[in-house]
Every structure is written in C-alpha cells, then in structure tokens.
Coordinates of C-alpha atoms in Angstrom, one line a residue:
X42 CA 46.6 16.6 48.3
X43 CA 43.1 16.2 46.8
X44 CA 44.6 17.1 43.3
X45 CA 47.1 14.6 43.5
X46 CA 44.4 11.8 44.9
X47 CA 42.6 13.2 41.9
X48 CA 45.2 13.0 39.0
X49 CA 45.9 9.2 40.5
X50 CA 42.2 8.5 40.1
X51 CA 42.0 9.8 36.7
X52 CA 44.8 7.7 35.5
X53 CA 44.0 4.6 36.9
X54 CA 40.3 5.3 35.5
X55 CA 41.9 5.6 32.0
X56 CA 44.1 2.7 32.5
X57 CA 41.2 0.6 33.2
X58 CA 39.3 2.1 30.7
X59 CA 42.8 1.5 28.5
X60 CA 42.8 -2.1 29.3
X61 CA 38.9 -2.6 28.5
X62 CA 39.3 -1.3 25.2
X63 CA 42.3 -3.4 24.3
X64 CA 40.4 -6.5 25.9
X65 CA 37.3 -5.4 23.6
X66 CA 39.2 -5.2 20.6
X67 CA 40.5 -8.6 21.5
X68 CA 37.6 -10.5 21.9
X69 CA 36.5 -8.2 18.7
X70 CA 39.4 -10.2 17.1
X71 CA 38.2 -13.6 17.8
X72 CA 34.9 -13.1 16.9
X73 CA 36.1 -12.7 13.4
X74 CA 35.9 -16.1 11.6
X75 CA 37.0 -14.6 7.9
X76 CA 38.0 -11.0 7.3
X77 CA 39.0 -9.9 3.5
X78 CA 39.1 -5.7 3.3
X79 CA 41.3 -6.2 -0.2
X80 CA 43.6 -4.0 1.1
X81 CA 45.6 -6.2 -0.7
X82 CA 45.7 -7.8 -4.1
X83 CA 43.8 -10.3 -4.5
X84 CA 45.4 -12.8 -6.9
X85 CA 47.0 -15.8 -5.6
X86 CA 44.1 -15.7 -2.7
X87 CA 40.9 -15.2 -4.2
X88 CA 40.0 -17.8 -7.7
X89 CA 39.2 -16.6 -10.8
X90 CA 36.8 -19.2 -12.4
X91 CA 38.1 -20.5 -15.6
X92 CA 34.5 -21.7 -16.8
X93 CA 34.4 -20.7 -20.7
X94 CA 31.0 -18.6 -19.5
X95 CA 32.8 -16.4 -17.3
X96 CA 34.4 -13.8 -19.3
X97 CA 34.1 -11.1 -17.1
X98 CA 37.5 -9.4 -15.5
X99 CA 37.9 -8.7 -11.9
X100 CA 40.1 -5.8 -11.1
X101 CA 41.6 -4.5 -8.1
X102 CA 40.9 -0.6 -7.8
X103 CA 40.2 2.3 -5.6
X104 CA 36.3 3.3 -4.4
X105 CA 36.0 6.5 -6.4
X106 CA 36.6 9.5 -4.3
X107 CA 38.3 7.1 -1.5
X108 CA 41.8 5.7 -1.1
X109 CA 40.2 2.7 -0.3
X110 CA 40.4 -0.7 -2.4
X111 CA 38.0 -3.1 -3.2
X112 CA 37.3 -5.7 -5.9
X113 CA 35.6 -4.5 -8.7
X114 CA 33.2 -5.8 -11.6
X115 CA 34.9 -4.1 -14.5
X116 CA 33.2 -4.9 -17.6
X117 CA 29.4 -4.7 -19.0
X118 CA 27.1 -7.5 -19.9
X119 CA 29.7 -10.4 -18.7
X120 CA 28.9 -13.2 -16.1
X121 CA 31.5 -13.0 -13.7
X122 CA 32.7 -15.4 -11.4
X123 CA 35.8 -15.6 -8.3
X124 CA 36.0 -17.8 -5.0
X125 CA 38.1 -17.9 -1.7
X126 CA 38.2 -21.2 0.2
X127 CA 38.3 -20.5 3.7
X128 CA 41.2 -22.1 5.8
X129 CA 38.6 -23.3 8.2
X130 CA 35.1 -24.2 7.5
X131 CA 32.8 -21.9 9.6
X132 CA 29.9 -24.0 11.3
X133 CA 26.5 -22.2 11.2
X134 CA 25.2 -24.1 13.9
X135 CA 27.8 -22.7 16.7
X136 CA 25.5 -19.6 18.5
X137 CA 25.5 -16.3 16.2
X138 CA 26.5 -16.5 12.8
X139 CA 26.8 -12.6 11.1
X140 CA 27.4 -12.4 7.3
X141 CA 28.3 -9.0 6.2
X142 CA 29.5 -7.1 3.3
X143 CA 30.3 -4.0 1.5
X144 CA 28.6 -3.0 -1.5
X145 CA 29.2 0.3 -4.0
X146 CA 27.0 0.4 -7.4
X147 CA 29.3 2.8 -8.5
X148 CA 27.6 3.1 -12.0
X149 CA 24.0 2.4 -10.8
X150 CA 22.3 -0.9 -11.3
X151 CA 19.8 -1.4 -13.5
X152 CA 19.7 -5.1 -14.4
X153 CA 22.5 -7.7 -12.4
X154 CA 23.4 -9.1 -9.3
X155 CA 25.6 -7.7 -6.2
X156 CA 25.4 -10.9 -4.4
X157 CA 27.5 -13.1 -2.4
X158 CA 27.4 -17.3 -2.3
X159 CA 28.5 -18.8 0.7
X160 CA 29.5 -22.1 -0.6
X161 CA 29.6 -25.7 0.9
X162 CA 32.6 -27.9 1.5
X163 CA 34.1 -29.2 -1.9
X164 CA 33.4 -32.4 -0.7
X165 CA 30.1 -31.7 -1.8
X166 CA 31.2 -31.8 -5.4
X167 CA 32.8 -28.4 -6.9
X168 CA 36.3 -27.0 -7.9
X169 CA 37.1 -23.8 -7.0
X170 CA 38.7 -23.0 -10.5
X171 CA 35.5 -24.5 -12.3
X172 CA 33.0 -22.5 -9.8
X173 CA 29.9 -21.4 -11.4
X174 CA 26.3 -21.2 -10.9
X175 CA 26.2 -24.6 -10.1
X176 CA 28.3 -25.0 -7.5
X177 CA 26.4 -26.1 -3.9
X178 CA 26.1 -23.0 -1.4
X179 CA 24.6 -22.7 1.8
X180 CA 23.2 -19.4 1.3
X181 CA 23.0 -16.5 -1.1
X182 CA 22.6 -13.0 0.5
X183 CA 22.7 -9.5 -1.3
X184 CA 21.2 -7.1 -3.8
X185 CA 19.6 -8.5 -6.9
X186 CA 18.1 -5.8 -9.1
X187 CA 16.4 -6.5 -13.0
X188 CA 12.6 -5.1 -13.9
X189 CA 10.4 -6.2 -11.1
X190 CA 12.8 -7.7 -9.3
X191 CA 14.5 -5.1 -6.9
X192 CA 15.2 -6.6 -3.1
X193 CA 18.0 -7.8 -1.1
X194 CA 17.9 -11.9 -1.4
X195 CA 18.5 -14.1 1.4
X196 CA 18.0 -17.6 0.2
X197 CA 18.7 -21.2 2.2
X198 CA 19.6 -24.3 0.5
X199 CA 18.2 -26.8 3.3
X200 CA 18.4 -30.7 2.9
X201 CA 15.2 -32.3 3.5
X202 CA 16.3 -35.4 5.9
X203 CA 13.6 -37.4 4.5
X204 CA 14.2 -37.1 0.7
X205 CA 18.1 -36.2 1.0
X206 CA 17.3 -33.5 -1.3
X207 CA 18.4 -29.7 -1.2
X208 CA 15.7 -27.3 -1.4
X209 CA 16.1 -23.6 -2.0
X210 CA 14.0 -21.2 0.7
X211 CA 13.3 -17.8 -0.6
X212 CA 13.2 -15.3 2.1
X213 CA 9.2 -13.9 1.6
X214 CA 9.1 -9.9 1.1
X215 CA 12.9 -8.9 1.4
X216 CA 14.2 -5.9 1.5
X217 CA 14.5 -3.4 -1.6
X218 CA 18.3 -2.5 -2.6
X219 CA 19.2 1.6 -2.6
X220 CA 18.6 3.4 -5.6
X221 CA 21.7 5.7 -5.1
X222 CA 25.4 5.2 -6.2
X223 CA 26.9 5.0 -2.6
X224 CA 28.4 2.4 -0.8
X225 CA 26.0 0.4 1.4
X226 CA 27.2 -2.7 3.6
X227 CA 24.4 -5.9 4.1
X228 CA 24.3 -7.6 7.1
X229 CA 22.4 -10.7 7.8
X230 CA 22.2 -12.5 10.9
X231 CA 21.7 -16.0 12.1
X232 CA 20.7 -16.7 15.6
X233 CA 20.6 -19.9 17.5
X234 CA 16.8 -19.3 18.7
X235 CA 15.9 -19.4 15.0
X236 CA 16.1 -15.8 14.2
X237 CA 16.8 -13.7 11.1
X238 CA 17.9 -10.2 11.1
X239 CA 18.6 -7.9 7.5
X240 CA 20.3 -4.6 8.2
X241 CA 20.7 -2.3 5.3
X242 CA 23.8 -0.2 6.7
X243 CA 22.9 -1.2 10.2
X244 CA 19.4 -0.3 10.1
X245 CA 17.0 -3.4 10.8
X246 CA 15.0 -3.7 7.4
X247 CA 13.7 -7.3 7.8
X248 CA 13.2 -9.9 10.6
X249 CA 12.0 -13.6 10.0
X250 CA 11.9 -17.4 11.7
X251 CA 13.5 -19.7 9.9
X252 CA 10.7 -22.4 10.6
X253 CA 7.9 -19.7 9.9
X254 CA 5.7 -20.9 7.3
X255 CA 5.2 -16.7 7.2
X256 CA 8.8 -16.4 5.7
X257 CA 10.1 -18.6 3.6
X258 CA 8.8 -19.9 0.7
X259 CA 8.8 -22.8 0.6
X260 CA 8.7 -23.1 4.2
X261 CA 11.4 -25.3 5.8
X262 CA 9.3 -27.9 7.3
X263 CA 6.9 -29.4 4.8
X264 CA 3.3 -29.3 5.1
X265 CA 1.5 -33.0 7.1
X266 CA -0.8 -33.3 4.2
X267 CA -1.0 -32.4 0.8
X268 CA -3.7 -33.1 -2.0
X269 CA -3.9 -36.5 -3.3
X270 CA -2.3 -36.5 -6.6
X271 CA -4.0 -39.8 -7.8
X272 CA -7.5 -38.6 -6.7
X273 CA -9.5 -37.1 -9.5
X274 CA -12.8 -35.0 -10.0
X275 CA -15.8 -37.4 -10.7
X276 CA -17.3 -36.5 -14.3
X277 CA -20.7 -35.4 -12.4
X278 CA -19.0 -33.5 -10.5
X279 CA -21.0 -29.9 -10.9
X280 CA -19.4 -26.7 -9.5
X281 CA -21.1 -24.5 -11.3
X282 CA -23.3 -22.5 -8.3
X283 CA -25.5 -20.4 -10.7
X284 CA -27.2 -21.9 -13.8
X285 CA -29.0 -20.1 -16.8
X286 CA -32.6 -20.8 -16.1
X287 CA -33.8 -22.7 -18.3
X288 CA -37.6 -22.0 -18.1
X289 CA -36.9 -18.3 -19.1
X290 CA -37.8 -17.1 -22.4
X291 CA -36.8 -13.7 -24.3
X292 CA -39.2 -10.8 -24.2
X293 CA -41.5 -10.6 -27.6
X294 CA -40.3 -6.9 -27.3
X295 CA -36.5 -7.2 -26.9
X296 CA -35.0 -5.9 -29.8
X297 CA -31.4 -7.3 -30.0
X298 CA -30.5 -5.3 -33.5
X299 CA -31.2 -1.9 -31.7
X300 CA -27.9 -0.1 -31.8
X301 CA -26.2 1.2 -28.9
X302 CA -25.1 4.8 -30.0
X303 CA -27.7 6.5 -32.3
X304 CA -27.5 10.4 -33.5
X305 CA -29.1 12.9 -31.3
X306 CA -31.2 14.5 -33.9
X307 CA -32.0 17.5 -31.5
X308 CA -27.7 18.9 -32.0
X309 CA -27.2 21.4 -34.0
X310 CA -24.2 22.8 -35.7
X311 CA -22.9 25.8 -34.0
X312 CA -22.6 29.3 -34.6
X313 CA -19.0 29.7 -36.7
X314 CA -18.3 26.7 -37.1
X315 CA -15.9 26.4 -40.2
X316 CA -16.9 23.9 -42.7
X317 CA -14.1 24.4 -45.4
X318 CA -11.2 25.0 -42.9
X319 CA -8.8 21.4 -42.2
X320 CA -8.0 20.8 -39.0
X321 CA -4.5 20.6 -39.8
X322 CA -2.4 22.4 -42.4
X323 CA 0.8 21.9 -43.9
X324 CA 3.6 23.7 -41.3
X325 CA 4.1 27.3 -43.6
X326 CA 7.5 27.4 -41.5
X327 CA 8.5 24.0 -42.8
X328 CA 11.3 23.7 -45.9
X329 CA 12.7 21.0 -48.1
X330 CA 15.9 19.3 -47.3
X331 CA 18.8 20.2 -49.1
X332 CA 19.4 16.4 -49.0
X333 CA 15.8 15.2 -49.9
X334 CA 16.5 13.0 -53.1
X335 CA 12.9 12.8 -54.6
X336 CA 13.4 9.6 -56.4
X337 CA 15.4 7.5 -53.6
X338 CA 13.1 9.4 -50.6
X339 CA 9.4 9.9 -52.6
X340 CA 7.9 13.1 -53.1
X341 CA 7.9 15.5 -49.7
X342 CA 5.5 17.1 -47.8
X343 CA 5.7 19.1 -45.2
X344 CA 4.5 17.8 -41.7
X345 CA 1.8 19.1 -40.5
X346 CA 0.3 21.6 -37.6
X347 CA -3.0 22.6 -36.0
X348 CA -4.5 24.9 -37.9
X349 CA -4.5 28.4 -36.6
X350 CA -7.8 29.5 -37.5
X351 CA -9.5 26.8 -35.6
X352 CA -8.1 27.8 -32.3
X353 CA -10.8 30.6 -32.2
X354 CA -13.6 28.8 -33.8
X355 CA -16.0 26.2 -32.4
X356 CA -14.7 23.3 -34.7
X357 CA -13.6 22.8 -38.5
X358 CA -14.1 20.5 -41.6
X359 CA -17.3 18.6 -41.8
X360 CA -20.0 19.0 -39.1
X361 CA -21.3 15.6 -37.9
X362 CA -24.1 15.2 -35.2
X363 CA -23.1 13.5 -32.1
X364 CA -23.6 10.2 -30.9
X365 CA -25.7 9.9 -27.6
X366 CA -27.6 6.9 -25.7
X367 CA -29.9 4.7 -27.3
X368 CA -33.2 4.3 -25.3
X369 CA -34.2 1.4 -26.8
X370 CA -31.0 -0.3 -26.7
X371 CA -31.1 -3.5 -24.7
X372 CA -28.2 -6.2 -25.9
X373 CA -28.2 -9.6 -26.3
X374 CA -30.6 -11.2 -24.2
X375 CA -29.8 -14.3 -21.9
X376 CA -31.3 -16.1 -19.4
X377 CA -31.4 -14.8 -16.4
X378 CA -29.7 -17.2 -13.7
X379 CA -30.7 -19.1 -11.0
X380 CA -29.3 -21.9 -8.1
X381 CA -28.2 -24.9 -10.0
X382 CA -29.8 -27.6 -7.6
X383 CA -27.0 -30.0 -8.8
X384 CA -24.0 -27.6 -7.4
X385 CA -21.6 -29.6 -5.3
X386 CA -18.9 -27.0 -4.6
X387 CA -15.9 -26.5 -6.0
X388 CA -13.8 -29.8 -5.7
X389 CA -10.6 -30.5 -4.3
X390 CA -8.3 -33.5 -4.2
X391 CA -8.9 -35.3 -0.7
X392 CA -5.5 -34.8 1.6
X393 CA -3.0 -37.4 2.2
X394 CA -0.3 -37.7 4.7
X395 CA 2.8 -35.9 3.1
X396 CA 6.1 -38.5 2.8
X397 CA 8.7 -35.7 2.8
X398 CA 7.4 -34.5 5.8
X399 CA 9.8 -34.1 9.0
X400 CA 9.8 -31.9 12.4
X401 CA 12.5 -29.5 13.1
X402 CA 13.5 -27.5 16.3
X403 CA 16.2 -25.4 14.2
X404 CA 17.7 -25.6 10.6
X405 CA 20.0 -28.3 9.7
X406 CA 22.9 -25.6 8.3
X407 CA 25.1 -27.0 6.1
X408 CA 28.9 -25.2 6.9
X409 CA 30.5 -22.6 4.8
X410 CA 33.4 -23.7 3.1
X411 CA 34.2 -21.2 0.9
X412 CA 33.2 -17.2 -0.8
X413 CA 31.9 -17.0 -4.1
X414 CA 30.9 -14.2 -6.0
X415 CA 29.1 -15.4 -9.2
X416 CA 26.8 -12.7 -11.2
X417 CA 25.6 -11.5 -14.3
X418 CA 25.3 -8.0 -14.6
X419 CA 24.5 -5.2 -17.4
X420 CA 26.9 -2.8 -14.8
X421 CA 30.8 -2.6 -14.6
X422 CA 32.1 -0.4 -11.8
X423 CA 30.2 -2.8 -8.9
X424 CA 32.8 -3.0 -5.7
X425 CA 32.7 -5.3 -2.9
X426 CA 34.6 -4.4 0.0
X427 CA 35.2 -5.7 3.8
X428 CA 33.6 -9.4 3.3
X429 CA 32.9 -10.5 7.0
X430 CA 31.9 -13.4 8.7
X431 CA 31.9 -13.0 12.7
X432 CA 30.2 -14.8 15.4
X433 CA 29.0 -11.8 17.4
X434 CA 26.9 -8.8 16.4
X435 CA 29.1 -6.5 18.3
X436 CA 32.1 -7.7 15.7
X437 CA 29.8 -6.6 12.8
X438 CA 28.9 -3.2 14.5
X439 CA 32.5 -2.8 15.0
X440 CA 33.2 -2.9 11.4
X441 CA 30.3 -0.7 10.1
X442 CA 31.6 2.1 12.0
X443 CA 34.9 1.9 11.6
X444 CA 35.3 0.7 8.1
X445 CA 32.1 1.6 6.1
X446 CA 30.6 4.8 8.1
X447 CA 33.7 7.4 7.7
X448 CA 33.1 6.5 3.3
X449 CA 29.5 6.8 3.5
X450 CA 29.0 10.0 5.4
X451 CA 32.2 11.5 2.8
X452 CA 30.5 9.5 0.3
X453 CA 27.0 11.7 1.3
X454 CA 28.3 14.9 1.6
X455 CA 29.6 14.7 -1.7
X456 CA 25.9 14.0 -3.1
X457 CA 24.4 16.8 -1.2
X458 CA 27.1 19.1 -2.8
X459 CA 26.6 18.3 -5.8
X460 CA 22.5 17.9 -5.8
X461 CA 20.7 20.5 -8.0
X462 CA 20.8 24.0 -7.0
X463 CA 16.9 25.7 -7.1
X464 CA 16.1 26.0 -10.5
X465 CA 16.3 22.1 -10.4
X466 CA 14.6 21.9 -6.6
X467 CA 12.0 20.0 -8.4
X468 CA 14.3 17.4 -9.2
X469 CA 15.4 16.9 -6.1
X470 CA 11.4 17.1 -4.6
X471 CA 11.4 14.4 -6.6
X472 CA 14.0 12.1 -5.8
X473 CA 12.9 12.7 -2.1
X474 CA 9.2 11.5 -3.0
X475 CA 10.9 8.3 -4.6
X476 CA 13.2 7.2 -2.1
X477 CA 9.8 7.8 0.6
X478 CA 7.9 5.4 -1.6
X479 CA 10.8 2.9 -1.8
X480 CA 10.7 2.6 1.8
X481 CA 7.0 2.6 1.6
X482 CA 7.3 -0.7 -0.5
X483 CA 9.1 -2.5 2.2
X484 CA 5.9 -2.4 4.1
X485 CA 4.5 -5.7 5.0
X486 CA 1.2 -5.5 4.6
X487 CA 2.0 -4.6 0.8
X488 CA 2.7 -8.5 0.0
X489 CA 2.5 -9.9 -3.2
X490 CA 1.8 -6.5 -4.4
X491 CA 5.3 -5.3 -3.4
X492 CA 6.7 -6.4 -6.7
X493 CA 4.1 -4.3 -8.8
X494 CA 4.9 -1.2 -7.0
X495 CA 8.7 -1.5 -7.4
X496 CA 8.2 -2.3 -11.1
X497 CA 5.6 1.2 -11.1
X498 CA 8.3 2.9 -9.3
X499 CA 10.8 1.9 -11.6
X500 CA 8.8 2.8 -14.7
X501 CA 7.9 6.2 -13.2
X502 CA 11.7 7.2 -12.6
X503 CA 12.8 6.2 -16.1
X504 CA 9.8 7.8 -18.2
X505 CA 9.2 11.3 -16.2
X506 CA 6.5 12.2 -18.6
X507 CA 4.1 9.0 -16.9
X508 CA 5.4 9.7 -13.9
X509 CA 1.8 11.5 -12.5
X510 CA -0.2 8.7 -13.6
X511 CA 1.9 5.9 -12.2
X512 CA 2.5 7.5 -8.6
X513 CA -1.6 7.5 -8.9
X514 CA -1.5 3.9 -9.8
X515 CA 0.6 3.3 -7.1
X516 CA -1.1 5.0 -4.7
X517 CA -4.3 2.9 -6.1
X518 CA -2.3 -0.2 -5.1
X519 CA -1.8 1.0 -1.5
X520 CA -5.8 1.8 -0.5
X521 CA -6.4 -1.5 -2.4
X522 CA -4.2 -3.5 -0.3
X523 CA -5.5 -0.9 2.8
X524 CA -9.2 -1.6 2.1
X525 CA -8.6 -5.4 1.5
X526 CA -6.8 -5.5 5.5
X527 CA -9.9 -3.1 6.6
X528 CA -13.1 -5.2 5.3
X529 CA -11.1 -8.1 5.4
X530 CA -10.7 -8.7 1.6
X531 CA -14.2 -7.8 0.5
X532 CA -14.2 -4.9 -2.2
X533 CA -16.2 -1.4 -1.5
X534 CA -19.6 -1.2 -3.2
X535 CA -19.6 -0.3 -6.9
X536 CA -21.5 2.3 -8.0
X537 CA -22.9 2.2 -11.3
X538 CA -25.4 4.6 -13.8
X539 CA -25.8 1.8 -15.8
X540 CA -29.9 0.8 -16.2
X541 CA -30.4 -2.3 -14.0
X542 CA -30.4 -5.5 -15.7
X543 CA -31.7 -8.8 -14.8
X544 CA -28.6 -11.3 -13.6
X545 CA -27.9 -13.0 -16.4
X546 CA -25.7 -16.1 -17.6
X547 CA -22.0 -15.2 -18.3
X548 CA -20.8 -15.4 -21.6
X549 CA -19.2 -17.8 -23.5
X550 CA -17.2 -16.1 -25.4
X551 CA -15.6 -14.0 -22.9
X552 CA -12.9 -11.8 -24.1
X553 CA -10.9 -12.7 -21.1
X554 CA -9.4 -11.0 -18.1
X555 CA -8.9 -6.9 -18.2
X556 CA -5.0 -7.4 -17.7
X557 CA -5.4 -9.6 -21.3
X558 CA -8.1 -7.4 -22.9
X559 CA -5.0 -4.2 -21.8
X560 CA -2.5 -6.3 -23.4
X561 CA -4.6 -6.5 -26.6
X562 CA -4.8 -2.8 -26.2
X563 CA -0.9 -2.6 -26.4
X564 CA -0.8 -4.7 -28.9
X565 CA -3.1 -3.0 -31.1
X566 CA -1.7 0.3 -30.2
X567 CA -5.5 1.3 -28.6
X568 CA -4.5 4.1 -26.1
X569 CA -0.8 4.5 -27.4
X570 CA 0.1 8.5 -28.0
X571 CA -0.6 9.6 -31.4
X572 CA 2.3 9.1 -33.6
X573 CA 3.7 12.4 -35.9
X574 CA 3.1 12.9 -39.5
X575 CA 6.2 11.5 -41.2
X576 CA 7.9 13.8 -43.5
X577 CA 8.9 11.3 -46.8
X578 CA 7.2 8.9 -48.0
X579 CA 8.4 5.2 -49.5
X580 CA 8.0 4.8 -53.1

C-alpha cells in the first residue's frame, strides 16, 4: 500500500514538475522579442547593403568543428555590411531589455569589428538596402579590436531634449574582448532602475548607471555650468608662480666652458690588452655566392664576426682612457628662482549656466527598429550566431546554456587537446600569464591607463623577444597607478646622486616632454638594435 501511495506521489510530483517546465519554456517563449539562430539561410530575410563601399560577401556556413550554422564574414580587408528589419519595433523603455549575441573569431582578430547596430525606425531616415555607417542606431554593442583599442563597446545615441541633437555615450572602461579563437556570446542588459550589465559568456564583466557621470562619456545629462567661451584671459594676467630672480648674479668662479666628461688620467691600459687585433674579422666560414655578379652587385665582402682572440683578452684595437666625472663641471648658470609677487594663479574662464542642460530620471531610448551588422575588418572567418533580444534575463540565460555552452565546452576541449605537449610547456606558461593580465586590465582602478597596458600586452605577444621588458613596463604601470590611489596622486620621493644645485629658472629652449625626446630616439634610431654588416655593396 505505501509503494503504491508512493509511485502515485512520484508521478504526480513529475507531472507537476512536467507542467512547470512546459509553463517555463512558455513564458521563455514570450520573453523572446527577436530570435535569429541562422539555422536557416539567410537571404530573402536578412539585407545585403548595396552601398558601392560594401564589397564584402556574407556567407552562410558551418562553425568549424560544429554542425552548427552561422553567418559568416568571409573575405579580408572589406567593409561589410547586412540588416534585418524587425516585424515589430522593440521599445527599450518597457522593464528589462537583454541584447545578446554569438560571436566566433574563427581566424583571430587583429584589427576589425565584431559588432552589432541596433538601428532606429526608418522613419528616422535610412533604407535598409542603402545601410551603412550612417544609418541612425540606438546602440552599438560588441567586440572592437585594432592597436590600442581592444574592449567590448557599448555605445548610446541619446537625443538631448533641449538641442534635439543625438549624442553618442561611450560606455568608460569596457570590457576587453578574448584573445582566443572560440565562440564567446555578449550580453548586455538594460534595466528600468537605470542599470547596465556586460556579461562575457555569462560572467558579469562590467556594471554602469546610465546617468552616472562615472560611466559614460560624455555623460547623459550635461553639466549646469560650463566655462564662458566669450571670457578671455586679461593681458596682465601672470601665472607664472616662480620667477628667475632677478637680483642674482653669476659666480665670478663659475666656469660654463668646463666639460662634463674629462679623461681620468690615473687608467691605465691593462695587462694583454691587444693593440693590433680588430674587434671583428671577416667570418673565415663565409663564401662567395655563386650568383654574386661583381659588376651589377659591387665588390663582396664577407660579413663579419667577433673576433675570436678577443674573447680571452681584456680588449682589442686602440686603447683609449676612459671618460669619468668632471669636478669642476658646473653647466650653464641661471638665476636661481624665487615667488613672483605678481602671480595670480592659473586662470580659468568664469562659469556660465549651460543652455543644453536638462534633468533626467532615466534615458529617453529611442526603439529598435531593425539589426545591422556593419564592419570593417582585416579577418574573414568572423561568425555570428543566436542574435537575441528578450525582455527577461532568465530568457538570455536560457539561451547561453542551451545554445552557446554545449559548442564552447566541445569548442575547449578541443584547445586543451591540442595545446603544446612539455617541450612547449613554456608556451603555454605563457599564454596562461597573458590571459591573467588581460583580466588584470579590466580592473577599474587602471583607468585611462587601461589602453596602454592592452597596447603593451599586445606588443609583448606579437614580438616574444620584448616580451620581458614590456611585462616590466606593465607591471611599472600597475604600482604607478597603485601608488597614485595610495598617496593620493603624489609621486614617491626621488632619489638622486646628482650634486645639489640651487633651483634655478627652467629653460627656454626645452627639448620637450620625455615621450617626444623617446620619439626622437626612434626616429633617429638612438636605442634601436644594432643592424648586421651587409654582404654587397651598391656601386
């Protein structure tokens, strides 16, 4: 009897559990305002823009490894450009909003867009066949990768009430986009108390306000005031705070014409030291080209190589004294400096009441109308898959694991079978420390510095033998940034060996910043590795 009571319990529980499901997956269903998995062709549904800049052909192909289709950038160095009208215009301001998508950079990316355009109603002025970079979105959300840029964009055309103009609102320190070649879905979403959620494969990787002065630049309300622009600086206007003094005379015994480096007369030349032996010699294993034509090519030499015989001596060729310290070596003189009695600060145009000002309680959204995918990209092989728009998180979720997760974890177990067996462990070491210091640069408190570091990082991938010194740099950038937050934005004492001088007037002609006296460096080639002995020479 108890076994029977049981069994009818057990079936009624998965009846109701049954009916739960199936009312789940419905209310799953209607959650779903636009669903495109490109299970099926696309043409006839989606537009292929017929702007003479859009070259680039779309194609409708499998994910590699996957029997799954998606829509695919198939050619190199092409702006592409394709658009689905919605049947129904989704309104952003009705509760949640969830934008999400599918991305697979099946051949890396190193410079080009993965993003998606979520357009405004053609009422606003666009044809789908003409769509292009011009056409009016709402927003644009998804990877952008190219040099220093390298994050996952999330921008808001909003139209200022008072001025009737749209005004594009960058989303401050995004996310970065995954370095790997696996298939990665974006999900942004809108909530009705202002809120704004990234997820990077259902992780949270960002969260922002959309009337947070914090996150968006420029922010979405205006500032009250801002600078006068008809106010100007008075010509007596003095902001200099230190002044040369100009009772100070020079020294009768400062000697400006004393050298800096003079020869230390005390060296001596040491023991073995081989005065008739070249540094380099001609490379004895070196031979003429059978193709070397002496008259078209000029006469050869061979290159050349350390010389042997030096290795075990203390130097070779001519013996020169070194250079050390002069004593008596003092500079240029100038005045020492002093408070300039006529310093007023520095000035600033007085403030004014701003006339595009406006207060907001949440974002006027325009609707979405319509899908565009518009990039330019150095890549082919880029596939989008499972476009969604749904008006629940839940929906989303839904859709990650049944649709994205089962490719991604094949999709990783794939990688991990084919990643480099020990004789290449240092390879993989490495790629472990990168993708650690890629999430490292989504840190907040990097700001403005985030886009140096990603640039570092993606110099150190590209040119392994830097690699040492720009991890060091980077890692320079990070206790910066960490000793700026600490001592609130004063630098750590210097220390210095240099004889204490008296504080004197700056310069006038200044060479200029160190990042411009480093870039004369490059130009110059001061600091660039010694370049090999060419083997021909030109007539």
């Amino acid at each position: 009897m108890e076994d029977r009571t049981r069994k009818i319990w057990i079936m009624q529980y998965l009846l109701l559990l049954s009916l739960a499901c199936f009312v789940s997956q419905l209310c799953a269903t209607d959650d779903v305002k636009f669903y495109e998995s490109f299970d099926e062709k696309f043409e006839g549904r989606w537009i292929v823009s017929e702007k003479a800049d859009y070259t680039g052909v779309w194609k409708h192909e499998k994910s590699e490894g996957h029997d799954d289709y998606g829509l695919i950038v198939s050619e190199k160095a092409r702006k592409h450009a394709i658009v689905k009208v919605l049947d129904e215009p989704v309104d952003l301001d009705d509760g949640t909003i969830v934008l999400q998508y599918e991305v697979r950079l099946q051949n890396g990316l190193e410079c080009g867009g993965a993003y998606i355009k979520y357009l405004r109603p053609q009422d606003a002025g666009w044809i789908a066949k003409e769509f292009d970079n011009e056409s009016p979105y709402t927003i644009m959300f998804g990877p952008d990768k190219c040099g220093a840029t390298n994050k996952v964009h999330f921008i808001l055309k909003h139209k200022n009430p008072k001025t009737g103009n749209y005004v594009e609102h960058h989303l401050k320190f995004p996310p970065s986009v995954p370095s790997d070649k696996l298939t990665h879905v974006y999900t942004a979403i809108l909530k009705p108390d202002n809120e704004l959620r990234i997820l990077v494969d259902g992780e949270e990787k960002k969260k922002a306000n959309f009337l947070s002065e914090d996150d968006f630049e420029p922010p979405l309300i205006p500032a009250k005031t801002i600078p006068d622009p008809d106010d100007k600086k008075p010509e007596d206007w003095d902001e200099r705070a230190k002044i040369p003094d100009p009772e100070a005379t020079k020294p009768d015994d400062w000697d400006e014409d004393a050298p800096m480096e003079i020869e230390d007369e005390e060296a001596v030349k040491p023991e073995g030291w081989l005065d008739d032996e070249p540094e380099d010699i001609d490379d004895p294993e070196a031979t003429k080209p059978e193709d070397w034509d002496d008259e078209e090519d000029g006469e050869w030499e061979a290159p050349k190589v350390d010389n042997p015989k030096c290795e075990q001596a203390p130097g070779c060729g001519e013996w020169k004294r070194p250079m050390k310290m002069n004593p008596a070596y003092k500079g240029k003189w100038q005045a020492p400096l002093i408070d300039n009695p006529n310093y007023k600060g520095i000035w600033k145009p007085q403030q004014i009441a701003n006339p595009e000002y406006f207060e907001l309680d949440k974002p006027n959204f325009e609707p979405i109308a319509a899908i565009g995918i518009e990039i330019w990209t150095m890549q082919d092989g880029i596939l989008f898959d499972n476009v969604l728009i749904a008006s629940s998180e839940k929906a989303a979720e839904t859709y990650r694991e049944t649709a994205w997760k089962p490719k991604f974890e094949v999709e990783k177990a794939n990688q991990k079978d084919e990643e480099p067996t020990d004789s290449d462990g240092l390879k993989g070491f490495q790629k472990l420390v990168f993708d650690y210091l890629y999430k490292a640069a989504d840190l907040p408190f990097l700001g403005e510095h985030k886009v140096k570091v990603l640039d570092l990082l993606e110099k150190a991938e590209k040119q392994a033998n830097l690699t040492i010194g720009i991890l060091i740099s980077i890692v320079v950038v990070f206790v910066s940034v960490l000793f700026k937050l600490i001592f609130g934005g004063k630098k750590p004492a210097k220390v210095t060996v240099e004889a204490k001088k008296p504080e004197v007037a700056e310069s006038s002609n200044d060479a200029g910043s160190s990042e411009e006296k480093e870039e004369e460096k490059e130009d110059a080639g001061v600091g660039a590795p010694p370049r090999r002995r060419i083997t021909r020479r030109d007539n």
